[in-house]
Each structure stands twice: as C-alpha cells, then as structure tokens.
Amino acid sequence: MIAVVEHELSVNDVVQWVETETNGGAGAVVTFLGIVRNNSQGHKIQYLEYSAYKPMAEREMQRIADEVRERWNFPCTIVHRVGRLEIGEASVVIAVASPHRGAAFEACHYAIDRVKQTVPVWKKEVAVDGFWWVDDPMAGPLQESSQQLDVAL
Amino acid sequence: MNHSNASQVEPLKQIEMPVLLFASLKDAAGSDQIMVRLSYPSATPMTVQDFLAQCGQQYPAIAAWLPHVRVAVNCTYADAQQTLTPGDEIALLPPVSGGTL
C-alpha cells in the first residue's frame, strides 16, 4: 500500500495492511506518524501546504518499501498526504510489521529517513508573519502573507 | 575559399520540451510547466547538463535555482551526463521536504 492522497490518513488501514501481508507471522507492528507542528524556527505556524510530484513520489515510496523488504524481509507501507494540513494533522504514515519489535523499529526509522531524502514532496509553512517553502535554497526575506496584512489592518 | 569544412559541420537539431516545475520553482516561474527550446548537434545526444544550460538562458527567473535542483527524467532522478530523448518527461525538483522529523 503506497499512495499520495488528499484525504485524512488512517493508521488503522496501514497497520491492517502490513499485518495481513505477514499472514499472521507478525509479532510487532511499528508505525510512524508525521504531524503538523504549530511552530517552526521561532514562527507561529498557521497551517502547512504539501505538494508532490505524485507519480514520482509514489515510485520513490515504493522503492523505499522494496528496500525494507529486501533488507529485513518485512512488509512496509507508506502513505503521504498533500494539500492543506492543519496543526496536529498527519502528513505521512508508515507501518512496518515483523516477527519481533527491535528490527521493526529499525526498519521504520530507516523508511522515514529515506522518505525525507528522496520522495519529491514539498512543504510550505504558512505562519502568522509570512510563508515559505521549507529547504528552499533561494529563500529570501519573509514573504508577506495576506493573513498578516489582514491582522495589521 | 574552400567551404568543404563548413559542409561537414553537423546540422543542429531543434526540439521543444515541456518541463514540470514544483514548489518554490513553480512560484518563481509563475507556472507549473515551461517549454524549453533545445538545439544540439543531431549526431550528439543532448545531456541533462546541456539541457540545464539552455533552460537557464531561456528562463532567467529560475536560473539561480538550477545549481540547486535535481532533474528527474521519466520519474527517476537523473545525473548530469544522462542523455535526453524527445518525449521524455523532464521535471526540475527543488530540495525535497516531505515527511516530518
């Protein structure tokens, strides 16, 4: 189960999926949930906008799940959400099932680190004092947001 | 004057390729897609590196980003020496920031 979606993520769905894949052989399922934080580098965040190069993002996520399968022989599922996300909402969910817990934590950690490195998904932080793309190499001074102008007026 | 050398110069091939843009790059260009005109000797394949050079000349608004972007060809990361074929799907990818740490 690999997908880029525009709706709310379900932890239950991914857990069920990896558990089923093991045909009852799972003794542990480890999940990772990335959620939207209300602050970033001293700015109060209002919401985030995620965008993706969808076909390539799904391909890269499949590649990561395949790497987990090759390295640990565990099923791994990754679902990423795009669009506008409010504080506390989940942007990415990963689940790994395995016979024992130790290696499942390790594999899940590996998967989220790889997601951050290679999956073409971008995050725009919208704060009360401006907005910016995270890790934008050309990021200059804060761009004024209309929200801030509204507040100022 | 002997012009035989000139007649041996390879003719230039010219094609126009759509290029997909994302995130900050899309904002800078004001569009999620640009058309890049590529001209190259017909006997020599165009590489990703050549493509980036011509892209920067035609779109000064995004030229400053180009040293920082990764190029994807047909949904796979490409290196500078990879050759391009008409019909390839080219995308310029700013540094990714998916997931949450």
mmCIF file of C-alpha atoms in Angstrom:
data_model
loop_
_atom_site.group_PDB
_atom_site.id
_atom_site.type_symbol
_atom_site.label_atom_id
_atom_site.label_comp_id
_atom_site.label_asym_id
_atom_site.label_seq_id
_atom_site.Cartn_x
_atom_site.Cartn_y
_atom_site.Cartn_z
ATOM 1 C CA MET A 1 0.000 0.000 0.000
ATOM 2 C CA ILE A 2 1.812 3.057 -1.328
ATOM 3 C CA ALA A 3 -0.019 6.275 -2.123
ATOM 4 C CA VAL A 4 -0.072 10.046 -2.227
ATOM 5 C CA VAL A 5 -3.555 11.101 -1.118
ATOM 6 C CA GLU A 6 -5.528 14.263 -0.444
ATOM 7 C CA HIS A 7 -7.602 12.923 2.414
ATOM 8 C CA GLU A 8 -7.055 12.245 6.100
ATOM 9 C CA LEU A 9 -4.609 9.402 6.828
ATOM 10 C CA SER A 10 -5.716 6.258 8.637
ATOM 11 C CA VAL A 11 -3.261 4.486 10.934
ATOM 12 C CA ASN A 12 -5.664 1.552 11.215
ATOM 13 C CA ASP A 13 -5.639 0.983 7.462
ATOM 14 C CA VAL A 14 -1.829 0.785 7.178
ATOM 15 C CA VAL A 15 -1.491 -1.379 10.281
ATOM 16 C CA GLN A 16 -4.084 -3.777 8.949
ATOM 17 C CA TRP A 17 -2.386 -3.850 5.563
ATOM 18 C CA VAL A 18 1.109 -4.781 6.823
ATOM 19 C CA GLU A 19 -0.297 -7.224 9.359
ATOM 20 C CA THR A 20 -2.249 -9.033 6.639
ATOM 21 C CA GLU A 21 0.869 -9.172 4.459
ATOM 22 C CA THR A 22 2.652 -11.285 7.077
ATOM 23 C CA ASN A 23 -0.123 -13.924 7.080
ATOM 24 C CA GLY A 24 -0.221 -13.975 10.855
ATOM 25 C CA GLY A 25 3.576 -14.054 11.251
ATOM 26 C CA ALA A 26 3.779 -10.547 12.747
ATOM 27 C CA GLY A 27 4.627 -10.165 16.414
ATOM 28 C CA ALA A 28 5.055 -6.406 16.140
ATOM 29 C CA VAL A 29 3.836 -3.528 14.021
ATOM 30 C CA VAL A 30 5.699 -0.234 14.330
ATOM 31 C CA THR A 31 4.080 2.893 12.928
ATOM 32 C CA PHE A 32 5.444 6.370 12.331
ATOM 33 C CA LEU A 33 3.159 9.351 12.022
ATOM 34 C CA GLY A 34 4.477 12.745 10.938
ATOM 35 C CA ILE A 35 2.208 15.515 12.167
ATOM 36 C CA VAL A 36 1.992 19.267 11.618
ATOM 37 C CA ARG A 37 3.685 21.272 14.368
ATOM 38 C CA ASN A 38 2.451 24.703 15.479
ATOM 39 C CA ASN A 39 5.900 26.298 15.402
ATOM 40 C CA SER A 40 8.978 26.407 13.210
ATOM 41 C CA GLN A 41 12.204 28.294 13.840
ATOM 42 C CA GLY A 42 10.531 30.781 16.116
ATOM 43 C CA HIS A 43 7.494 31.331 13.896
ATOM 44 C CA LYS A 44 3.945 30.503 14.877
ATOM 45 C CA ILE A 45 2.632 28.239 12.124
ATOM 46 C CA GLN A 46 -0.988 28.533 10.972
ATOM 47 C CA TYR A 47 -1.079 25.586 8.563
ATOM 48 C CA LEU A 48 1.052 23.721 6.012
ATOM 49 C CA GLU A 49 0.624 23.165 2.294
ATOM 50 C CA TYR A 50 2.168 19.966 0.940
ATOM 51 C CA SER A 51 2.636 19.429 -2.767
ATOM 52 C CA ALA A 52 4.090 16.452 -4.607
ATOM 53 C CA TYR A 53 5.219 15.236 -7.988
ATOM 54 C CA LYS A 54 2.717 12.469 -7.496
ATOM 55 C CA PRO A 55 3.762 9.704 -9.928
ATOM 56 C CA MET A 56 7.416 10.054 -8.964
ATOM 57 C CA ALA A 57 6.649 10.340 -5.232
ATOM 58 C CA GLU A 58 4.727 7.072 -5.366
ATOM 59 C CA ARG A 59 7.560 5.461 -7.278
ATOM 60 C CA GLU A 60 10.148 6.599 -4.730
ATOM 61 C CA MET A 61 7.966 5.450 -1.820
ATOM 62 C CA GLN A 62 7.577 2.055 -3.485
ATOM 63 C CA ARG A 63 11.354 1.909 -3.868
ATOM 64 C CA ILE A 64 11.765 2.540 -0.114
ATOM 65 C CA ALA A 65 9.211 -0.158 0.755
ATOM 66 C CA ASP A 66 11.104 -2.511 -1.582
ATOM 67 C CA GLU A 67 14.379 -1.643 0.187
ATOM 68 C CA VAL A 68 12.820 -2.518 3.549
ATOM 69 C CA ARG A 69 11.537 -5.779 2.088
ATOM 70 C CA GLU A 70 14.973 -6.649 0.693
ATOM 71 C CA ARG A 71 16.918 -5.669 3.798
ATOM 72 C CA TRP A 72 14.632 -7.041 6.539
ATOM 73 C CA ASN A 73 12.083 -9.101 4.620
ATOM 74 C CA PHE A 74 9.255 -7.138 6.288
ATOM 75 C CA PRO A 75 6.240 -5.555 4.605
ATOM 76 C CA CYS A 76 6.309 -1.745 4.750
ATOM 77 C CA THR A 77 3.617 0.689 3.745
ATOM 78 C CA ILE A 78 3.917 4.438 3.250
ATOM 79 C CA VAL A 79 1.093 6.912 2.607
ATOM 80 C CA HIS A 80 1.725 10.646 2.230
ATOM 81 C CA ARG A 81 -0.928 13.310 2.313
ATOM 82 C CA VAL A 82 -0.797 16.508 0.233
ATOM 83 C CA GLY A 83 -2.818 19.728 0.208
ATOM 84 C CA ARG A 84 -3.602 21.982 3.146
ATOM 85 C CA LEU A 85 -2.963 20.404 6.560
ATOM 86 C CA GLU A 86 -3.938 21.942 9.877
ATOM 87 C CA ILE A 87 -1.888 21.798 13.094
ATOM 88 C CA GLY A 88 -1.913 18.257 14.527
ATOM 89 C CA GLU A 89 -2.962 16.553 11.284
ATOM 90 C CA ALA A 90 -0.839 13.713 9.917
ATOM 91 C CA SER A 91 1.176 14.304 6.743
ATOM 92 C CA VAL A 92 2.774 10.887 6.442
ATOM 93 C CA VAL A 93 2.141 7.465 7.903
ATOM 94 C CA ILE A 94 4.461 4.457 7.758
ATOM 95 C CA ALA A 95 3.894 0.967 9.108
ATOM 96 C CA VAL A 96 6.288 -1.974 9.270
ATOM 97 C CA ALA A 97 5.334 -5.454 10.507
ATOM 98 C CA SER A 98 7.821 -8.026 11.728
ATOM 99 C CA PRO A 99 8.092 -11.102 13.945
ATOM 100 C CA HIS A 100 9.884 -9.096 16.706
ATOM 101 C CA ARG A 101 9.885 -5.448 17.765
ATOM 102 C CA GLY A 102 13.580 -4.498 17.595
ATOM 103 C CA ALA A 103 14.063 -4.795 13.871
ATOM 104 C CA ALA A 104 10.633 -3.273 13.174
ATOM 105 C CA PHE A 105 11.648 -0.034 14.952
ATOM 106 C CA GLU A 106 14.885 -0.029 12.970
ATOM 107 C CA ALA A 107 13.137 -0.590 9.630
ATOM 108 C CA CYS A 108 10.504 2.075 10.302
ATOM 109 C CA HIS A 109 13.202 4.590 11.263
ATOM 110 C CA TYR A 110 15.059 3.753 8.062
ATOM 111 C CA ALA A 111 11.911 4.265 5.985
ATOM 112 C CA ILE A 112 11.071 7.754 7.306
ATOM 113 C CA ASP A 113 14.694 8.898 6.894
ATOM 114 C CA ARG A 114 14.621 7.744 3.266
ATOM 115 C CA VAL A 115 11.276 9.476 2.680
ATOM 116 C CA LYS A 116 12.853 12.756 3.799
ATOM 117 C CA GLN A 117 15.769 12.257 1.403
ATOM 118 C CA THR A 118 14.261 11.146 -1.869
ATOM 119 C CA VAL A 119 10.482 11.494 -2.120
ATOM 120 C CA PRO A 120 9.549 14.584 -4.170
ATOM 121 C CA VAL A 121 7.180 16.214 -1.705
ATOM 122 C CA TRP A 122 7.485 19.863 -0.693
ATOM 123 C CA LYS A 123 6.177 21.663 2.334
ATOM 124 C CA LYS A 124 5.109 25.309 2.515
ATOM 125 C CA GLU A 125 4.864 26.711 6.015
ATOM 126 C CA VAL A 126 2.275 29.427 6.436
ATOM 127 C CA ALA A 127 2.951 31.437 9.578
ATOM 128 C CA VAL A 128 1.292 34.499 11.008
ATOM 129 C CA ASP A 129 4.220 36.567 9.706
ATOM 130 C CA GLY A 130 4.696 35.104 6.229
ATOM 131 C CA PHE A 131 5.077 31.888 4.260
ATOM 132 C CA TRP A 132 7.990 29.969 2.748
ATOM 133 C CA TRP A 133 8.897 26.645 1.187
ATOM 134 C CA VAL A 134 10.915 24.535 3.624
ATOM 135 C CA ASP A 135 14.501 23.943 2.444
ATOM 136 C CA ASP A 136 14.075 26.402 -0.440
ATOM 137 C CA PRO A 137 17.667 27.164 -1.498
ATOM 138 C CA MET A 138 16.647 30.634 -2.720
ATOM 139 C CA ALA A 139 14.593 31.577 0.335
ATOM 140 C CA GLY A 140 14.957 35.277 0.882
ATOM 141 C CA PRO A 141 13.296 37.606 3.335
ATOM 142 C CA LEU A 142 9.874 36.526 4.533
ATOM 143 C CA GLN A 143 7.127 36.905 2.001
ATOM 144 C CA GLU A 144 4.272 38.852 3.497
ATOM 145 C CA SER A 145 1.121 36.828 3.730
ATOM 146 C CA SER A 146 -2.312 38.264 3.165
ATOM 147 C CA GLN A 147 -3.260 36.992 6.611
ATOM 148 C CA GLN A 148 -0.690 39.225 8.191
ATOM 149 C CA LEU A 149 -1.918 42.232 6.213
ATOM 150 C CA ASP A 150 -5.422 41.483 7.422
ATOM 151 C CA VAL A 151 -4.206 41.441 11.006
ATOM 152 C CA ALA A 152 -2.236 44.650 10.502
ATOM 153 C CA LEU A 153 -5.232 46.436 9.023
ATOM 154 C CA MET B 1 37.911 29.622 -50.472
ATOM 155 C CA ASN B 2 37.270 26.016 -49.671
ATOM 156 C CA HIS B 3 33.977 25.518 -47.854
ATOM 157 C CA SER B 4 34.217 21.751 -47.515
ATOM 158 C CA ASN B 5 34.824 22.061 -43.756
ATOM 159 C CA ALA B 6 31.656 24.076 -43.307
ATOM 160 C CA SER B 7 29.615 21.452 -45.117
ATOM 161 C CA GLN B 8 30.833 18.855 -42.614
ATOM 162 C CA VAL B 9 29.538 20.787 -39.629
ATOM 163 C CA GLU B 10 26.765 18.775 -38.051
ATOM 164 C CA PRO B 11 23.312 20.240 -38.574
ATOM 165 C CA LEU B 12 21.608 21.402 -35.386
ATOM 166 C CA LYS B 13 18.541 19.583 -34.245
ATOM 167 C CA GLN B 14 15.908 21.711 -32.572
ATOM 168 C CA ILE B 15 13.195 20.445 -30.306
ATOM 169 C CA GLU B 16 10.917 21.935 -27.703
ATOM 170 C CA MET B 17 10.343 20.011 -24.482
ATOM 171 C CA PRO B 18 7.853 20.630 -21.699
ATOM 172 C CA VAL B 19 9.429 20.810 -18.242
ATOM 173 C CA LEU B 20 7.484 20.360 -14.992
ATOM 174 C CA LEU B 21 8.145 22.730 -12.072
ATOM 175 C CA PHE B 22 7.314 22.348 -8.395
ATOM 176 C CA ALA B 23 7.192 24.286 -5.116
ATOM 177 C CA SER B 24 9.462 27.361 -4.974
ATOM 178 C CA LEU B 25 10.467 26.887 -8.592
ATOM 179 C CA LYS B 26 6.857 26.883 -9.721
ATOM 180 C CA ASP B 27 6.252 30.084 -7.748
ATOM 181 C CA ALA B 28 9.349 31.740 -9.262
ATOM 182 C CA ALA B 29 8.308 30.887 -12.813
ATOM 183 C CA GLY B 30 4.635 31.645 -12.167
ATOM 184 C CA SER B 31 3.685 28.352 -13.854
ATOM 185 C CA ASP B 32 3.814 24.611 -13.230
ATOM 186 C CA GLN B 33 5.216 23.966 -16.700
ATOM 187 C CA ILE B 34 7.588 25.727 -19.099
ATOM 188 C CA MET B 35 8.589 24.910 -22.671
ATOM 189 C CA VAL B 36 12.335 24.797 -23.254
ATOM 190 C CA ARG B 37 13.754 25.041 -26.799
ATOM 191 C CA LEU B 38 16.753 22.788 -27.158
ATOM 192 C CA SER B 39 19.218 22.872 -30.020
ATOM 193 C CA TYR B 40 22.010 20.363 -30.286
ATOM 194 C CA PRO B 41 24.110 18.639 -32.931
ATOM 195 C CA SER B 42 21.895 15.933 -34.444
ATOM 196 C CA ALA B 43 24.593 13.270 -34.087
ATOM 197 C CA THR B 44 25.260 14.065 -30.411
ATOM 198 C CA PRO B 45 22.623 13.320 -27.797
ATOM 199 C CA MET B 46 21.514 16.141 -25.517
ATOM 200 C CA THR B 47 22.541 15.610 -21.900
ATOM 201 C CA VAL B 48 20.863 16.819 -18.713
ATOM 202 C CA GLN B 49 23.764 19.242 -18.253
ATOM 203 C CA ASP B 50 23.228 20.765 -21.737
ATOM 204 C CA PHE B 51 19.528 20.980 -21.057
ATOM 205 C CA LEU B 52 20.069 22.901 -17.790
ATOM 206 C CA ALA B 53 22.371 25.409 -19.505
ATOM 207 C CA GLN B 54 19.811 26.182 -22.223
ATOM 208 C CA CYS B 55 16.984 26.227 -19.708
ATOM 209 C CA GLY B 56 18.790 28.871 -17.619
ATOM 210 C CA GLN B 57 19.392 31.058 -20.668
ATOM 211 C CA GLN B 58 15.756 30.976 -21.686
ATOM 212 C CA TYR B 59 14.300 31.415 -18.196
ATOM 213 C CA PRO B 60 16.407 33.908 -16.208
ATOM 214 C CA ALA B 61 13.698 33.921 -13.489
ATOM 215 C CA ILE B 62 14.649 30.376 -12.480
ATOM 216 C CA ALA B 63 18.341 30.359 -13.475
ATOM 217 C CA ALA B 64 19.530 30.953 -9.891
ATOM 218 C CA TRP B 65 17.729 27.799 -8.719
ATOM 219 C CA LEU B 66 19.247 25.488 -11.313
ATOM 220 C CA PRO B 67 22.501 24.686 -9.465
ATOM 221 C CA HIS B 68 20.339 23.514 -6.520
ATOM 222 C CA VAL B 69 17.691 21.448 -8.293
ATOM 223 C CA ARG B 70 17.680 17.761 -9.107
ATOM 224 C CA VAL B 71 16.455 16.727 -12.523
ATOM 225 C CA ALA B 72 14.052 13.846 -12.944
ATOM 226 C CA VAL B 73 13.633 12.129 -16.286
ATOM 227 C CA ASN B 74 10.566 9.919 -16.589
ATOM 228 C CA CYS B 75 10.037 9.994 -12.799
ATOM 229 C CA THR B 76 13.607 8.891 -11.972
ATOM 230 C CA TYR B 77 16.471 11.033 -10.652
ATOM 231 C CA ALA B 78 18.946 11.734 -13.470
ATOM 232 C CA ASP B 79 22.618 12.683 -13.327
ATOM 233 C CA ALA B 80 24.273 15.428 -15.395
ATOM 234 C CA GLN B 81 25.503 13.091 -18.108
ATOM 235 C CA GLN B 82 22.244 11.269 -18.720
ATOM 236 C CA THR B 83 21.008 11.754 -22.269
ATOM 237 C CA LEU B 84 17.566 13.017 -23.165
ATOM 238 C CA THR B 85 15.220 11.720 -25.826
ATOM 239 C CA PRO B 86 12.289 13.651 -27.319
ATOM 240 C CA GLY B 87 9.172 12.605 -25.422
ATOM 241 C CA ASP B 88 10.952 12.245 -22.067
ATOM 242 C CA GLU B 89 9.105 13.753 -19.113
ATOM 243 C CA ILE B 90 11.510 16.221 -17.526
ATOM 244 C CA ALA B 91 10.942 17.727 -14.092
ATOM 245 C CA LEU B 92 13.002 20.183 -12.048
ATOM 246 C CA LEU B 93 12.893 19.308 -8.349
ATOM 247 C CA PRO B 94 13.891 21.750 -5.592
ATOM 248 C CA PRO B 95 15.302 20.099 -2.424
ATOM 249 C CA VAL B 96 12.564 17.880 -1.023
ATOM 250 C CA SER B 97 10.990 18.500 2.365
ATOM 251 C CA GLY B 98 8.422 15.745 2.739
ATOM 252 C CA GLY B 99 7.573 13.908 5.901
ATOM 253 C CA THR B 100 8.194 15.354 9.341
ATOM 254 C CA LEU B 101 11.160 14.859 11.638
#
